[in-house]
XYZ file of C-alpha atoms in Angstrom:
235
model
C -0.090 0.090 -0.007
C 2.804 2.466 0.962
C 4.842 1.596 -2.313
C 1.343 2.308 -4.361
C 1.089 5.587 -2.568
C 4.761 6.383 -3.347
C 4.199 5.596 -6.920
C 1.376 7.758 -7.228
C 3.017 10.653 -5.636
C 5.972 10.170 -7.978
C 3.540 9.959 -10.994
C 1.670 13.152 -10.020
C 5.072 14.932 -9.794
C 6.110 13.680 -13.166
C 2.761 15.039 -14.621
C 3.127 18.337 -12.868
C 6.750 18.670 -14.147
C 5.611 17.821 -17.674
C 2.752 20.727 -17.593
C 5.162 22.967 -16.437
C 7.825 22.313 -19.075
C 4.869 22.483 -21.542
C 3.712 25.908 -20.280
C 7.115 27.111 -20.346
C 7.508 25.960 -24.009
C 4.537 27.804 -25.020
C 5.574 31.157 -23.361
C 8.980 30.394 -25.107
C 7.153 30.115 -28.313
C 4.956 33.268 -27.832
C 7.799 35.537 -26.567
C 10.579 34.167 -29.057
C 8.171 34.662 -31.949
C 7.333 38.224 -31.055
C 10.955 39.167 -30.388
C 12.244 37.405 -33.577
C 9.864 39.253 -35.669
C 10.817 42.645 -33.934
C 14.489 41.924 -34.666
C 13.721 41.253 -38.385
C 11.526 44.306 -38.995
C 14.193 46.537 -37.184
C 16.781 44.883 -39.376
C 15.189 45.768 -42.712
C 13.779 49.223 -41.692
C 17.345 50.899 -42.190
C 17.983 49.250 -45.658
C 14.184 50.048 -46.585
C 14.466 53.592 -45.508
C 17.909 54.182 -47.505
C 16.450 52.398 -50.595
C 13.143 53.822 -50.897
C 13.110 57.121 -48.769
C 16.679 58.378 -49.181
C 16.858 57.059 -52.903
C 20.038 54.853 -52.388
C 18.264 51.916 -54.020
C 21.064 50.105 -56.078
C 18.506 48.095 -58.296
C 17.347 44.663 -57.895
C 19.702 42.827 -60.117
C 22.864 43.429 -57.761
C 20.559 42.739 -54.837
C 19.546 39.313 -56.110
C 23.093 38.478 -57.280
C 24.507 39.288 -53.887
C 22.016 37.343 -52.295
C 22.416 34.396 -54.228
C 26.345 34.518 -53.969
C 25.966 34.663 -50.235
C 23.487 31.936 -50.157
C 25.715 29.674 -51.935
C 28.351 30.131 -49.296
C 26.192 29.706 -45.985
C 22.697 28.742 -47.228
C 23.219 25.257 -45.784
C 23.670 26.874 -42.245
C 19.884 27.918 -42.523
C 18.875 24.542 -42.411
C 21.763 22.727 -40.552
C 22.421 25.158 -37.598
C 18.825 24.915 -36.187
C 18.522 21.329 -36.385
C 22.058 20.481 -35.322
C 21.983 22.889 -32.496
C 18.294 22.463 -31.080
C 19.294 19.183 -28.867
C 21.662 21.141 -26.924
C 19.944 24.461 -26.969
C 16.414 23.568 -26.471
C 13.431 25.602 -27.368
C 14.030 28.687 -25.193
C 17.878 28.510 -25.870
C 17.444 28.273 -29.644
C 15.216 31.605 -29.732
C 17.809 33.382 -27.441
C 20.609 32.037 -29.486
C 19.315 33.241 -32.865
C 18.138 36.078 -31.659
C 21.527 37.502 -30.167
C 23.630 35.797 -32.673
C 27.366 34.251 -32.241
C 25.813 30.860 -32.021
C 28.800 29.073 -32.811
C 31.350 31.016 -30.940
C 29.533 32.091 -27.868
C 25.910 30.416 -27.421
C 26.784 27.015 -28.050
C 30.035 26.880 -26.131
C 28.420 28.703 -23.080
C 25.384 26.279 -22.912
C 27.661 23.097 -23.424
C 29.900 24.356 -20.449
C 27.025 25.092 -18.144
C 25.368 21.604 -18.829
C 28.843 20.096 -18.340
C 29.319 21.909 -15.091
C 26.249 20.819 -13.352
C 26.014 17.379 -15.081
C 23.130 18.213 -17.006
C 22.464 15.948 -20.116
C 21.530 17.867 -23.566
C 17.961 17.224 -24.631
C 16.760 17.042 -21.093
C 14.497 19.490 -19.163
C 17.237 20.452 -16.808
C 19.643 20.766 -19.718
C 17.397 23.059 -21.675
C 16.852 25.555 -18.695
C 20.450 25.583 -18.059
C 21.299 26.328 -21.814
C 18.648 29.191 -21.639
C 20.206 30.753 -18.285
C 23.544 30.214 -20.059
C 23.120 31.955 -23.123
C 21.068 34.974 -21.390
C 24.051 35.342 -19.107
C 26.398 35.072 -21.795
C 24.358 37.530 -23.998
C 24.351 40.162 -21.418
C 28.341 39.922 -20.877
C 28.753 40.043 -24.723
C 26.622 43.354 -24.854
C 28.766 44.966 -22.184
C 31.964 43.795 -23.899
C 30.641 44.932 -27.216
C 29.631 48.340 -26.091
C 33.112 48.695 -24.647
C 34.873 47.461 -27.830
C 32.805 49.769 -29.915
C 33.818 52.724 -27.936
C 37.565 51.893 -27.774
C 38.058 48.623 -29.790
C 39.960 50.394 -32.749
C 42.560 51.860 -30.190
C 42.948 48.417 -28.603
C 43.642 46.522 -31.809
C 46.095 49.183 -33.217
C 48.254 48.645 -30.190
C 48.072 44.637 -30.419
C 51.215 43.299 -32.370
C 50.684 41.951 -35.885
C 51.923 38.475 -34.538
C 49.086 38.183 -31.983
C 46.397 39.614 -34.865
C 47.372 36.645 -37.198
C 46.044 34.192 -34.243
C 42.605 35.746 -34.510
C 41.819 33.300 -37.589
C 42.089 30.330 -35.158
C 39.709 31.482 -32.432
C 36.503 29.850 -34.126
C 38.474 26.379 -34.935
C 39.853 26.355 -31.365
C 36.382 27.061 -29.836
C 34.853 24.092 -31.956
C 37.933 21.738 -30.891
C 37.105 22.508 -27.168
C 33.136 21.694 -27.568
C 34.260 18.556 -29.686
C 36.707 17.276 -26.662
C 33.983 18.294 -24.171
C 31.513 15.930 -25.755
C 33.847 13.410 -27.033
C 35.431 12.541 -23.640
C 32.067 10.779 -22.590
C 32.009 8.644 -25.576
C 35.610 8.892 -27.376
C 34.368 6.495 -29.915
C 32.073 9.290 -31.349
C 34.776 11.583 -31.334
C 36.881 9.638 -33.445
C 34.108 8.965 -35.977
C 33.255 12.862 -36.156
C 37.065 13.459 -36.722
C 37.288 10.786 -39.374
C 34.118 11.788 -41.229
C 35.074 15.469 -40.926
C 38.833 14.966 -42.625
C 37.468 12.740 -45.086
C 34.790 15.019 -46.404
C 37.060 17.882 -46.180
C 39.490 16.475 -48.579
C 36.610 14.676 -50.716
C 35.768 16.235 -54.106
C 32.395 17.648 -52.943
C 30.941 21.196 -53.320
C 31.480 23.051 -50.350
C 27.919 23.809 -49.823
C 27.132 20.002 -49.200
C 30.006 19.280 -47.050
C 28.458 20.182 -43.716
C 25.410 18.408 -44.371
C 26.919 15.217 -45.446
C 29.624 15.431 -42.600
C 26.818 15.791 -39.766
C 24.535 13.044 -41.613
C 27.479 10.548 -42.036
C 28.658 11.262 -38.357
C 25.092 10.719 -36.965
C 24.202 7.685 -39.012
C 27.646 5.994 -38.013
C 26.971 6.662 -34.309
C 23.599 5.523 -34.378
C 24.867 2.281 -35.964
C 27.557 1.887 -33.332
C 24.845 2.356 -30.820
C 22.696 -0.356 -32.064
C 25.571 -2.500 -32.524
C 26.158 -2.315 -28.757
C 22.409 -3.016 -27.920
C 21.165 -5.309 -30.343
C 17.403 -6.199 -30.119
C 16.599 -9.500 -28.504
C 15.105 -11.883 -30.648
């Protein structure tokens, strides 16, 4: 009887937690969509003003040509980034990350580091809340730093020796290397698979547009295959 009461209490708690996270997701979608549309509108207001009010419209041909050239280089990220980052960022974290920007070199590392620090698994409720708080904190710190850099950044960059400035191009690869190590240390074989797939596809005669998509797909497929091999279904 006591065990049955305990089971009922645990079931009630599980239902309550599920309803709370569902309500949290609904509010995240509501405010996330509103703020995203606000940013989109604000982003296009200046070019629209310059084009149709101030008379600086360059014509549709160069605009379309520039868009197609840009889409050819980074268009894959418009699909790959939301899908691949979502398990770590969660609903609220995804809205925050795409609203503030700097996803790969700020939001994702901040979320992953915070989850790792408190032992929260990506894709869980705890992991999502952790990611949202980490991204919010990182964004606030980033705003403060950006405000300072805008005010005095040119001066500081001018006094940095050229030998150090050349290292700036390695910042993003170093960040991704750190993220890879952080996740791969839990399951090293998956890290090895990701590195082998990345190196092989990088040197393969494949269009750059498709390399990121293929690398992620191959890595996920290989890891799923290895996981199924460890836990074969019993007949």
